[in-house]
Amino acid sequence: MLRPVAPLDEQDRLDFLNATGAYAGGTLGGLNNVDLWIGGLAEETMPFGGMLGSTFNFVFEVQMEQLQSGDRFYYLQRLDGLHLFGEMENNSFAAMIMRNTDATHLPSDVFSTPGLILETDITKQFNDLDGDGVLESTDPVGGGLLTQLVIRNDPSTPGNTDTHYLRYTGGDHVVLGGTDANNTLIAGIGDDTLFGDGGADKLEGGFGNDIINGGDGDDIITDAGGDDNIKAGSGNDVVHAGPGLDLVLGGAGQDFVFLGTDEGSEVFAGEGNDFIYGNKNAERILGNEGNDWIETGTFDGAPGDNFDEIFAQDGIDGHDVFLGDGGFDEFIGEGGDDIMVGSAGRGKMVGMSGFDWATYKDNLIGVNANLSIPIIFDEAPVLPANAALDEFESMEGLSGTRFNDVLTGTEDVAADRAPLAQGGTTGFRGSVLTAEGIALIQGLQALLGAGVTEFNGGDLILGGDGSDVITGLAGDDIIDGDRWLDVQIGVFASDDTQHTGTPLSLHDSMTSLAAAMFNGTINPGQLSIVRTIRNSDDQPDSDGIADVDTAVFSGAVANYALAFNPDGTVTVTDNTGTDGTDTLWNIEQLRFSDTSVAVGTAAADTLNGTAGAGSDLILGLGGDDTITASTALNVIEGGAGNDTFRFESSAAADGDTILDFEPGDKLDLSGIDADEALAGNQSFTLTSGPAFTATAQLLVSYETRTDGDYTVVSGNIDGNNTNAEFEVSLKGTHTLNNGHFNF
């Protein structure tokens, strides 16, 4: 009994609510001894009704209505996102009774009376078939002329006596019970309850609104139609929910789930690395614990883990994969290093904690994808024709298509990637690529460099095949013009339980695996997500063309320091702005605000100027390079090797400078017509005189400039012996002869 209090005693009210003050240490105040709360009061009408069946749900609702007279019921928000949510969905009043008594195989609506309770082990089956009050362990007689009401002989094994096969063909609401052996249970058109129990069972709910309990073991569960509650249980289960408003609870184990196409269905995949094929009409698809593959998003989001919707604390580290299907997709990665495969339609990709990727490996056209585009609601966005139409939040990696892409990173730096409590902005627990995350993706260590165990300074952007334009923005980014991120489902040998061997086959979608999964050829335990950094030549339908990938920077080239590293990378450091220090792989061109720089490799390259505004800087680096100048003012450095500097017109040659002309290098002027007055393409003649005396002559002279000595090659192509039509400057003093030219 409560002590009397003043009507406005606010402190006393709070003391009673929180079991403090006068109520501390006792049992009067606070909310005590509550074992289980079952939802269904007033927040929202539950699509499957109360979880304890219609009768108990009515009792509970009446009780809650009585509480509205002044008492309060508080839900602890800290429970949001915990697996308790799925566990509550997975409970039922019938299950509570069976756990606490010796009763087995009760109907899902425990207060109802099923038409029949049929058991695979007929010795445990008891029905009053003739209404005399005596229970018999026999099957009812009935059905059609050709089909019995109860069938216990598997038609797929004619002539054999089957002890684990049970099919009901009638229309009553029945209970079908299995054993710990491998059972086959097939229900009819009623609202049935099936129990597979232990063993590798095959369960078919038929039509009607069924409750299917897989139990332990690796089960295959299907349903012809109806609004069903499918509880796969522990084990590696295969589930096809079929048509209807369905609730699928995967439970423990590694499950392979196909959802029907009807509106409002839900999947709680449960523990384990699950594979889920959803639909756009689903109410919610949750991967829960484990590294899950979720194919086809939902309009309201497909969370990879347990969906901590309010506080977004990302308590589960599930390294999940999401695939779109060309329509609107919304993917919510939560904790872990997630990969989201974009499609042609509009999508929203939310990475949250962990180092998360967007990849467009399956797109049939190039994309314009920008990780800096925030998520907003706009029914008619105005975007470029090749835009991916995607919006992003807390995404750190980006991989393009096999076509010409425009890819842009984020403004995030290392401080932004820290956990929220340490001032970070991109995830509650931070967005750092750790050693575990590096090991998840084959080939990622080679991209980051040997010995690197953590990356958080910027973005990882991969172009794939095609000529891509890549902008890293702020941060210390790693950019590769050729590599791309692939993600597939690998099928491993049945005895390779850790999936460390070579996959027997690789699949881009669950659809190509469906037939083998549902006929039992492949067990879900053989499946594992395979993440791989591949080269452009490995991309499907790669054209094999030598592409020109461009890295874009915001400032003038004079503000940057360029370093060419022994491993073939180029380091570009912004000394004055915010572009950071970027590491470039397989980039052929650097674009600054005032010029472009063509970059080669240590191999023999073919490089071209851009002929754009301003001047071009062309760096051949190692190898016997062929460098073709543009009509801009080119500054060319061939690097080591016997390089050929090609000029295909007088405009391309005029004003260009070669910084490192060396023995073995050549000037290729064969593309220039030495005498414009004559038909055809005329060749030049090298002369040693101080001035031109005729058309088609090359003149070599020497100059001393503020930065040193230069050798100047001039060409006369119009017969005006006074002025040259082009001049190419070679830094240093060189004695040239015909062997240094291709005329």
XYZ file of N, CA and C in Angstrom, residues 123-208:
258
model
N 2.804 -43.735 -33.282
C 2.550 -44.194 -31.910
C 2.328 -43.026 -30.955
N 2.696 -41.821 -31.376
C 2.502 -40.635 -30.541
C 1.326 -39.795 -31.025
N 0.528 -40.373 -31.899
C -0.603 -39.653 -32.495
C -1.897 -40.109 -31.835
N -2.694 -39.138 -31.369
C -3.944 -39.481 -30.690
C -5.041 -38.532 -31.154
N -6.075 -39.094 -31.796
C -7.230 -38.326 -32.246
C -8.506 -39.113 -31.954
N -9.555 -38.410 -31.618
C -10.867 -39.043 -31.424
C -11.594 -38.985 -32.762
N -11.316 -39.973 -33.611
C -11.821 -39.935 -34.978
C -13.318 -40.214 -35.057
N -13.865 -41.040 -34.173
C -15.281 -41.414 -34.267
C -16.143 -40.721 -33.220
N -15.555 -39.828 -32.443
C -16.335 -39.045 -31.496
C -16.809 -39.790 -30.277
N -16.208 -40.941 -29.957
C -16.661 -41.717 -28.805
C -15.878 -41.389 -27.541
N -15.001 -40.401 -27.628
C -14.223 -40.022 -26.467
C -12.969 -40.832 -26.269
N -12.725 -41.799 -27.148
C -11.533 -42.635 -27.067
C -10.539 -42.177 -28.129
N -9.271 -41.941 -27.712
C -8.247 -41.477 -28.639
C -7.612 -42.667 -29.343
N -7.482 -42.559 -30.659
C -6.899 -43.644 -31.455
C -5.594 -43.178 -32.102
N -4.644 -44.117 -32.241
C -3.391 -43.860 -32.948
C -3.498 -44.358 -34.376
N -4.521 -43.923 -35.062
C -4.726 -44.306 -36.460
C -5.003 -43.058 -37.272
N -4.887 -43.221 -38.577
C -5.152 -42.103 -39.470
C -6.613 -42.085 -39.877
N -7.166 -40.915 -40.128
C -8.543 -40.845 -40.622
C -8.627 -41.380 -42.037
N -9.781 -41.889 -42.369
C -10.020 -42.407 -43.714
C -10.812 -41.364 -44.478
N -10.447 -41.122 -45.695
C -11.169 -40.143 -46.491
C -10.313 -39.695 -47.642
N -10.679 -38.582 -48.228
C -9.970 -38.085 -49.382
C -10.667 -38.462 -50.659
N -10.028 -38.196 -51.764
C -10.606 -38.490 -53.059
C -10.404 -39.933 -53.456
N -10.888 -40.256 -54.655
C -10.757 -41.621 -55.153
C -9.305 -41.992 -55.375
N -8.501 -41.020 -55.787
C -7.111 -41.305 -56.111
C -6.143 -40.809 -55.053
N -6.626 -39.986 -54.149
C -5.732 -39.393 -53.159
C -6.266 -39.643 -51.765
N -5.449 -40.242 -50.927
C -5.827 -40.469 -49.541
C -5.792 -39.156 -48.761
N -6.506 -39.137 -47.639
C -6.500 -37.950 -46.785
C -5.146 -37.792 -46.093
N -4.578 -38.901 -45.652
C -3.260 -38.907 -45.019
C -2.378 -39.885 -45.778
N -1.256 -39.406 -46.245
C -0.338 -40.228 -47.037
C 0.966 -40.356 -46.267
N 1.430 -41.589 -46.109
C 2.675 -41.840 -45.384
C 3.726 -42.513 -46.259
N 3.415 -42.707 -47.526
C 4.365 -43.350 -48.430
C 4.858 -42.321 -49.435
N 6.137 -42.039 -49.391
C 6.720 -41.023 -50.267
C 6.638 -41.495 -51.713
N 5.928 -40.763 -52.589
C 5.816 -41.209 -53.988
C 7.143 -41.189 -54.735
N 8.138 -40.481 -54.194
C 9.438 -40.465 -54.869
C 10.243 -41.721 -54.580
N 9.778 -42.562 -53.646
C 10.456 -43.830 -53.344
C 9.452 -44.968 -53.404
N 8.915 -45.278 -54.574
C 7.884 -46.325 -54.688
C 8.412 -47.683 -54.240
N 7.546 -48.396 -53.561
C 7.905 -49.735 -53.110
C 8.555 -49.772 -51.751
N 9.001 -48.624 -51.244
C 9.644 -48.591 -49.937
C 8.632 -48.226 -48.857
N 8.882 -48.698 -47.671
C 8.064 -48.311 -46.521
C 8.698 -47.079 -45.889
N 7.956 -45.970 -45.886
C 8.503 -44.710 -45.384
C 7.976 -44.450 -43.982
N 8.889 -44.211 -43.061
C 8.498 -43.945 -41.676
C 8.646 -42.472 -41.309
N 9.140 -41.652 -42.245
C 9.379 -40.246 -41.922
C 8.716 -39.326 -42.941
N 7.693 -39.828 -43.617
C 6.976 -39.041 -44.617
C 5.529 -38.886 -44.167
N 5.014 -37.654 -44.192
C 3.643 -37.417 -43.752
C 3.062 -36.271 -44.572
N 1.933 -36.578 -45.244
C 1.257 -35.551 -46.040
C -0.234 -35.575 -45.728
N -0.785 -34.379 -45.523
C -2.222 -34.238 -45.304
C -2.810 -33.490 -46.491
N -3.852 -34.041 -47.111
C -4.409 -33.456 -48.333
C -5.745 -32.765 -48.118
N -6.244 -32.762 -46.892
C -7.566 -32.198 -46.639
C -7.547 -30.707 -46.366
N -8.704 -30.211 -45.891
C -8.871 -28.787 -45.670
C -8.959 -28.375 -44.226
N -8.891 -29.322 -43.276
C -8.942 -28.962 -41.861
C -7.658 -28.243 -41.436
N -7.776 -27.528 -40.301
C -6.604 -26.920 -39.681
C -5.944 -28.001 -38.832
N -4.751 -28.428 -39.216
C -4.131 -29.582 -38.577
C -2.751 -29.223 -38.034
N -2.256 -30.131 -37.195
C -0.889 -30.074 -36.695
C -0.151 -31.281 -37.244
N 1.000 -31.045 -37.866
C 1.852 -32.129 -38.354
C 3.132 -32.122 -37.537
N 3.431 -33.254 -36.901
C 4.594 -33.345 -36.043
C 5.631 -34.294 -36.584
N 6.890 -33.874 -36.533
C 7.990 -34.709 -36.988
C 8.728 -35.343 -35.833
N 9.910 -35.860 -36.146
C 10.774 -36.487 -35.152
C 12.175 -35.916 -35.329
N 13.130 -36.505 -34.645
C 14.515 -36.069 -34.800
C 15.177 -36.679 -36.026
N 14.443 -37.468 -36.784
C 14.958 -38.003 -38.044
C 14.714 -36.984 -39.162
N 15.076 -37.362 -40.388
C 14.875 -36.490 -41.544
C 13.451 -36.676 -42.060
N 12.570 -35.753 -41.711
C 11.158 -35.891 -42.030
C 10.778 -35.076 -43.261
N 9.710 -35.538 -43.921
C 9.043 -34.761 -44.957
C 7.602 -34.552 -44.517
N 7.226 -33.292 -44.287
C 5.874 -32.951 -43.849
C 5.255 -32.011 -44.873
N 4.045 -32.362 -45.353
C 3.355 -31.553 -46.357
C 1.932 -31.321 -45.875
N 1.579 -30.060 -45.674
C 0.247 -29.725 -45.179
C -0.690 -29.420 -46.336
N -1.971 -29.244 -46.016
C -2.995 -28.982 -47.020
C -3.352 -27.512 -47.113
N -4.663 -27.237 -47.194
C -5.109 -25.876 -47.452
C -5.600 -25.174 -46.189
N -5.493 -25.818 -45.041
C -5.933 -25.197 -43.801
C -4.857 -24.323 -43.189
N -5.206 -23.732 -42.025
C -4.240 -22.957 -41.248
C -3.525 -23.935 -40.329
N -2.393 -24.410 -40.780
C -1.746 -25.556 -40.160
C -0.521 -25.153 -39.349
N -0.121 -26.065 -38.456
C 1.100 -25.909 -37.673
C 1.984 -27.116 -37.932
N 3.237 -26.867 -38.342
C 4.172 -27.946 -38.655
C 5.369 -27.863 -37.718
N 5.828 -29.043 -37.254
C 7.009 -29.145 -36.409
C 7.984 -30.124 -37.058
N 9.131 -29.626 -37.483
C 10.124 -30.524 -38.050
C 10.950 -31.226 -36.998
N 11.124 -30.587 -35.841
C 11.990 -31.083 -34.772
C 13.412 -31.256 -35.306
N 14.151 -32.261 -34.812
C 15.515 -32.460 -35.268
C 15.571 -33.080 -36.650
N 16.788 -33.191 -37.187
C 16.974 -33.797 -38.494
C 16.889 -32.790 -39.620
N 17.292 -33.242 -40.797
C 17.230 -32.415 -42.007
C 15.873 -32.633 -42.654
N 14.933 -31.775 -42.351
C 13.544 -31.965 -42.758
C 13.210 -31.188 -44.028
N 12.157 -31.664 -44.716
C 11.545 -30.937 -45.821
C 10.107 -30.632 -45.421
N 9.796 -29.355 -45.288
C 8.492 -28.932 -44.786
C 7.805 -28.059 -45.817
N 6.554 -28.399 -46.133
C 5.739 -27.607 -47.065
C 4.438 -27.254 -46.366
N 4.180 -25.936 -46.227
C 2.995 -25.509 -45.510
C 1.715 -25.594 -46.296
N 1.805 -25.673 -47.625
C 0.599 -25.665 -48.436
C -0.054 -24.295 -48.422
N -1.348 -24.265 -48.687
C -2.094 -23.012 -48.625
C -2.629 -22.813 -47.208
N -3.176 -21.650 -46.963
C -3.627 -21.325 -45.618
C -2.567 -20.538 -44.876
